[in-house]
Every structure is written in structure tokens, then in C-alpha cells.
mmCIF file of N, CA and C in Angstrom:
data_model
loop_
_atom_site.group_PDB
_atom_site.id
_atom_site.type_symbol
_atom_site.label_atom_id
_atom_site.label_comp_id
_atom_site.label_asym_id
_atom_site.label_seq_id
_atom_site.Cartn_x
_atom_site.Cartn_y
_atom_site.Cartn_z
ATOM 1 N N UNK A 9 0.828 -1.198 0.000
ATOM 2 C CA UNK A 9 0.000 0.000 0.000
ATOM 3 C C UNK A 9 0.868 1.256 0.000
ATOM 4 N N UNK A 10 1.991 1.201 0.669
ATOM 5 C CA UNK A 10 2.873 2.370 0.731
ATOM 6 C C UNK A 10 3.444 2.736 -0.622
ATOM 7 N N UNK A 11 3.841 1.730 -1.395
ATOM 8 C CA UNK A 11 4.364 2.004 -2.736
ATOM 9 C C UNK A 11 3.282 2.618 -3.618
ATOM 10 N N UNK A 12 2.066 2.091 -3.520
ATOM 11 C CA UNK A 12 0.958 2.615 -4.321
ATOM 12 C C UNK A 12 0.633 4.052 -3.895
ATOM 13 N N UNK A 13 0.665 4.307 -2.594
ATOM 14 C CA UNK A 13 0.396 5.660 -2.095
ATOM 15 C C UNK A 13 1.414 6.641 -2.667
ATOM 16 N N UNK A 14 2.687 6.280 -2.580
ATOM 17 C CA UNK A 14 3.743 7.170 -3.087
ATOM 18 C C UNK A 14 3.616 7.364 -4.591
ATOM 19 N N UNK A 15 3.270 6.304 -5.304
ATOM 20 C CA UNK A 15 3.051 6.434 -6.744
ATOM 21 C C UNK A 15 1.894 7.392 -7.023
ATOM 22 N N UNK A 16 0.867 7.348 -6.188
ATOM 23 C CA UNK A 16 -0.253 8.269 -6.337
ATOM 24 C C UNK A 16 0.164 9.712 -6.118
ATOM 25 N N UNK A 17 0.994 9.944 -5.124
ATOM 26 C CA UNK A 17 1.501 11.300 -4.876
ATOM 27 C C UNK A 17 2.286 11.784 -6.093
ATOM 28 N N UNK A 18 3.188 10.952 -6.571
ATOM 29 C CA UNK A 18 4.018 11.346 -7.710
ATOM 30 C C UNK A 18 3.184 11.554 -8.970
ATOM 31 N N UNK A 19 2.193 10.705 -9.204
ATOM 32 C CA UNK A 19 1.329 10.860 -10.383
ATOM 33 C C UNK A 19 0.544 12.163 -10.308
ATOM 34 N N UNK A 20 0.028 12.487 -9.118
ATOM 35 C CA UNK A 20 -0.737 13.729 -8.953
ATOM 36 C C UNK A 20 0.163 14.929 -9.227
ATOM 37 N N UNK A 21 1.359 14.920 -8.658
ATOM 38 C CA UNK A 21 2.290 16.040 -8.860
ATOM 39 C C UNK A 21 2.706 16.146 -10.329
ATOM 40 N N UNK A 22 3.026 15.028 -10.942
ATOM 41 C CA UNK A 22 3.447 15.035 -12.342
ATOM 42 C C UNK A 22 2.327 15.523 -13.254
ATOM 43 N N UNK A 23 1.107 15.172 -12.918
ATOM 44 C CA UNK A 23 -0.027 15.610 -13.716
ATOM 45 C C UNK A 23 -0.225 17.111 -13.696
ATOM 46 N N UNK A 24 0.362 17.765 -12.744
ATOM 47 C CA UNK A 24 0.278 19.222 -12.631
ATOM 48 C C UNK A 24 1.629 19.882 -12.878
ATOM 49 N N UNK A 25 2.567 19.107 -13.383
ATOM 50 C CA UNK A 25 3.926 19.589 -13.689
ATOM 51 C C UNK A 25 4.600 20.208 -12.469
ATOM 52 N N UNK A 26 4.334 19.656 -11.305
ATOM 53 C CA UNK A 26 4.980 20.117 -10.070
ATOM 54 C C UNK A 26 6.162 19.186 -9.821
ATOM 55 N N UNK A 27 7.349 19.667 -10.158
ATOM 56 C CA UNK A 27 8.539 18.834 -10.045
ATOM 57 C C UNK A 27 9.608 19.409 -9.125
ATOM 58 N N UNK A 28 9.423 20.632 -8.691
ATOM 59 C CA UNK A 28 10.414 21.268 -7.819
ATOM 60 C C UNK A 28 9.961 21.177 -6.360
ATOM 61 N N UNK A 29 10.915 20.917 -5.496
ATOM 62 C CA UNK A 29 10.635 20.823 -4.065
ATOM 63 C C UNK A 29 9.943 22.072 -3.546
ATOM 64 N N UNK A 30 10.382 23.219 -4.021
ATOM 65 C CA UNK A 30 9.813 24.484 -3.560
ATOM 66 C C UNK A 30 8.325 24.587 -3.897
ATOM 67 N N UNK A 31 7.961 24.078 -5.068
ATOM 68 C CA UNK A 31 6.544 24.120 -5.468
ATOM 69 C C UNK A 31 5.714 23.171 -4.616
ATOM 70 N N UNK A 32 6.295 22.039 -4.265
ATOM 71 C CA UNK A 32 5.581 21.097 -3.392
ATOM 72 C C UNK A 32 5.363 21.733 -2.026
ATOM 73 N N UNK A 33 6.394 22.344 -1.485
ATOM 74 C CA UNK A 33 6.298 22.969 -0.165
ATOM 75 C C UNK A 33 5.338 24.152 -0.142
ATOM 76 N N UNK A 34 5.092 24.752 -1.301
ATOM 77 C CA UNK A 34 4.215 25.921 -1.377
ATOM 78 C C UNK A 34 2.758 25.560 -1.689
ATOM 79 N N UNK A 35 2.451 24.273 -1.785
ATOM 80 C CA UNK A 35 1.068 23.900 -2.091
ATOM 81 C C UNK A 35 0.126 24.390 -0.996
ATOM 82 N N UNK A 36 -0.980 25.024 -1.385
ATOM 83 C CA UNK A 36 -1.965 25.444 -0.389
ATOM 84 C C UNK A 36 -2.729 24.230 0.152
ATOM 85 N N UNK A 37 -3.364 24.415 1.286
ATOM 86 C CA UNK A 37 -4.048 23.308 1.960
ATOM 87 C C UNK A 37 -5.035 22.553 1.073
ATOM 88 N N UNK A 38 -5.862 23.216 0.271
ATOM 89 C CA UNK A 38 -6.790 22.445 -0.570
ATOM 90 C C UNK A 38 -6.075 21.499 -1.544
ATOM 91 N N UNK A 39 -4.938 21.930 -2.071
ATOM 92 C CA UNK A 39 -4.189 21.059 -2.972
ATOM 93 C C UNK A 39 -3.493 19.936 -2.210
ATOM 94 N N UNK A 40 -3.040 20.211 -0.993
ATOM 95 C CA UNK A 40 -2.474 19.140 -0.173
ATOM 96 C C UNK A 40 -3.527 18.074 0.117
ATOM 97 N N UNK A 41 -4.737 18.513 0.411
ATOM 98 C CA UNK A 41 -5.824 17.565 0.638
ATOM 99 C C UNK A 41 -6.111 16.753 -0.626
ATOM 100 N N UNK A 42 -6.070 17.420 -1.768
ATOM 101 C CA UNK A 42 -6.337 16.734 -3.035
ATOM 102 C C UNK A 42 -5.282 15.667 -3.328
ATOM 103 N N UNK A 43 -4.017 15.997 -3.115
ATOM 104 C CA UNK A 43 -2.970 15.012 -3.371
ATOM 105 C C UNK A 43 -3.077 13.836 -2.400
ATOM 106 N N UNK A 44 -3.390 14.103 -1.150
ATOM 107 C CA UNK A 44 -3.529 13.019 -0.176
ATOM 108 C C UNK A 44 -4.749 12.159 -0.478
ATOM 109 N N UNK A 45 -5.841 12.778 -0.900
ATOM 110 C CA UNK A 45 -7.025 12.003 -1.294
ATOM 111 C C UNK A 45 -6.723 11.125 -2.498
ATOM 112 N N UNK A 46 -6.036 11.687 -3.485
ATOM 113 C CA UNK A 46 -5.700 10.932 -4.688
ATOM 114 C C UNK A 46 -4.798 9.748 -4.335
ATOM 115 N N UNK A 47 -3.746 10.006 -3.575
ATOM 116 C CA UNK A 47 -2.805 8.943 -3.211
ATOM 117 C C UNK A 47 -3.476 7.872 -2.360
ATOM 118 N N UNK A 48 -4.352 8.280 -1.459
ATOM 119 C CA UNK A 48 -5.082 7.314 -0.627
ATOM 120 C C UNK A 48 -5.998 6.447 -1.477
ATOM 121 N N UNK A 49 -6.632 7.054 -2.473
ATOM 122 C CA UNK A 49 -7.500 6.297 -3.371
ATOM 123 C C UNK A 49 -6.694 5.288 -4.183
ATOM 124 N N UNK A 50 -5.521 5.695 -4.651
ATOM 125 C CA UNK A 50 -4.655 4.767 -5.387
ATOM 126 C C UNK A 50 -4.312 3.568 -4.504
ATOM 127 N N UNK A 51 -3.905 3.828 -3.279
ATOM 128 C CA UNK A 51 -3.532 2.742 -2.360
ATOM 129 C C UNK A 51 -4.730 1.846 -2.039
ATOM 130 N N UNK A 52 -5.888 2.449 -1.803
ATOM 131 C CA UNK A 52 -7.084 1.660 -1.479
ATOM 132 C C UNK A 52 -7.477 0.758 -2.633
ATOM 133 N N UNK A 53 -7.479 1.300 -3.833
ATOM 134 C CA UNK A 53 -7.849 0.500 -4.997
ATOM 135 C C UNK A 53 -6.826 -0.595 -5.265
ATOM 136 N N UNK A 54 -5.558 -0.299 -5.046
ATOM 137 C CA UNK A 54 -4.515 -1.300 -5.253
ATOM 138 C C UNK A 54 -4.662 -2.463 -4.266
ATOM 139 N N UNK A 55 -5.027 -2.141 -3.038
ATOM 140 C CA UNK A 55 -5.169 -3.178 -2.009
ATOM 141 C C UNK A 55 -6.486 -3.952 -2.123
ATOM 142 N N UNK A 56 -7.405 -3.439 -2.904
ATOM 143 C CA UNK A 56 -8.720 -4.090 -3.031
ATOM 144 C C UNK A 56 -8.693 -5.294 -3.958
ATOM 145 N N UNK A 57 -7.571 -5.531 -4.617
ATOM 146 C CA UNK A 57 -7.473 -6.671 -5.516
ATOM 147 C C UNK A 57 -6.167 -7.409 -5.276
ATOM 148 N N UNK A 58 -6.138 -8.651 -5.695
ATOM 149 C CA UNK A 58 -4.950 -9.477 -5.492
ATOM 150 C C UNK A 58 -3.824 -9.025 -6.420
ATOM 151 N N UNK A 59 -2.607 -9.106 -5.917
ATOM 152 C CA UNK A 59 -1.440 -8.769 -6.721
ATOM 153 C C UNK A 59 -1.163 -7.284 -6.772
ATOM 154 N N UNK A 60 -0.047 -6.969 -7.376
ATOM 155 C CA UNK A 60 0.348 -5.570 -7.535
ATOM 156 C C UNK A 60 -0.165 -5.092 -8.889
ATOM 157 N N UNK A 61 -1.324 -4.505 -8.869
ATOM 158 C CA UNK A 61 -1.952 -4.039 -10.102
ATOM 159 C C UNK A 61 -2.526 -2.654 -9.848
ATOM 160 N N UNK A 62 -1.687 -1.613 -9.934
ATOM 161 C CA UNK A 62 -2.154 -0.259 -9.628
ATOM 162 C C UNK A 62 -3.305 0.166 -10.548
ATOM 163 N N UNK A 63 -4.211 0.962 -10.025
ATOM 164 C CA UNK A 63 -5.353 1.406 -10.828
ATOM 165 C C UNK A 63 -4.948 2.458 -11.851
ATOM 166 N N UNK A 64 -5.761 2.583 -12.862
ATOM 167 C CA UNK A 64 -5.579 3.650 -13.856
ATOM 168 C C UNK A 64 -6.118 4.952 -13.280
ATOM 169 N N UNK A 65 -5.629 6.054 -13.816
ATOM 170 C CA UNK A 65 -6.065 7.371 -13.339
ATOM 171 C C UNK A 65 -7.591 7.494 -13.404
ATOM 172 N N UNK A 66 -8.191 7.010 -14.475
ATOM 173 C CA UNK A 66 -9.645 7.112 -14.615
ATOM 174 C C UNK A 66 -10.372 6.352 -13.504
ATOM 175 N N UNK A 67 -9.825 5.209 -13.102
ATOM 176 C CA UNK A 67 -10.420 4.448 -12.000
ATOM 177 C C UNK A 67 -10.324 5.219 -10.688
ATOM 178 N N UNK A 68 -9.193 5.853 -10.479
ATOM 179 C CA UNK A 68 -8.990 6.638 -9.257
ATOM 180 C C UNK A 68 -9.961 7.814 -9.231
ATOM 181 N N UNK A 69 -10.076 8.508 -10.351
ATOM 182 C CA UNK A 69 -10.975 9.661 -10.417
ATOM 183 C C UNK A 69 -12.433 9.243 -10.201
ATOM 184 N N UNK A 70 -12.845 8.105 -10.745
ATOM 185 C CA UNK A 70 -14.205 7.601 -10.525
ATOM 186 C C UNK A 70 -14.422 7.248 -9.057
ATOM 187 N N UNK A 71 -13.430 6.627 -8.433
ATOM 188 C CA UNK A 71 -13.502 6.244 -7.028
ATOM 189 C C UNK A 71 -13.645 7.472 -6.158
ATOM 190 N N UNK A 72 -12.865 8.498 -6.436
ATOM 191 C CA UNK A 72 -12.922 9.740 -5.655
ATOM 192 C C UNK A 72 -14.288 10.412 -5.835
ATOM 193 N N UNK A 73 -14.763 10.451 -7.065
ATOM 194 C CA UNK A 73 -16.064 11.069 -7.339
ATOM 195 C C UNK A 73 -17.183 10.323 -6.626
ATOM 196 N N UNK A 74 -17.094 9.009 -6.606
ATOM 197 C CA UNK A 74 -18.103 8.169 -5.953
ATOM 198 C C UNK A 74 -18.150 8.446 -4.446
ATOM 199 N N UNK A 75 -16.987 8.652 -3.857
ATOM 200 C CA UNK A 75 -16.910 8.914 -2.414
ATOM 201 C C UNK A 75 -17.086 10.393 -2.070
ATOM 202 N N UNK A 76 -17.104 11.224 -3.101
ATOM 203 C CA UNK A 76 -17.235 12.685 -2.929
ATOM 204 C C UNK A 76 -16.141 13.236 -2.024
ATOM 205 N N UNK A 77 -14.893 12.830 -2.315
ATOM 206 C CA UNK A 77 -13.741 13.326 -1.539
ATOM 207 C C UNK A 77 -13.315 14.677 -2.031
#
């Protein structure tokens, strides 16, 4: 779950072209919540099935929308 969570964090940051440490540290609270929600959803979906099979971005976005995170 930890690897999937970290992959979710990196995917969220990469999707917004946030690659510098300074930009990560400057994220406002709503964006920090968004990245944590996204990464948590990635980890949850990964753990919901057997094997290491990370979810696709579309699956994560549907999961988040369903839970209204």
C-alpha cells in the first residue's frame, strides 16, 4: 500500500507539472488535501485486488467522485 500511495503522490504532482521541491512545499491546503485524497485512493484501490496491479487514473478519479472526496 505504501508504494501505491507514493506512486499516487508522484502521479498527482506530475499531472500538474509540479517537479520542484519548492513548489511542493508551497502547495496550499486544498491542494495538499487533493494530493492526499488521490494517493489514498490509489492505495485503497490497489489493495482491493490481489497482486500488484495499480489502478488507472480514470479508475482513481471515478472512485474519488463516488466517495465525494
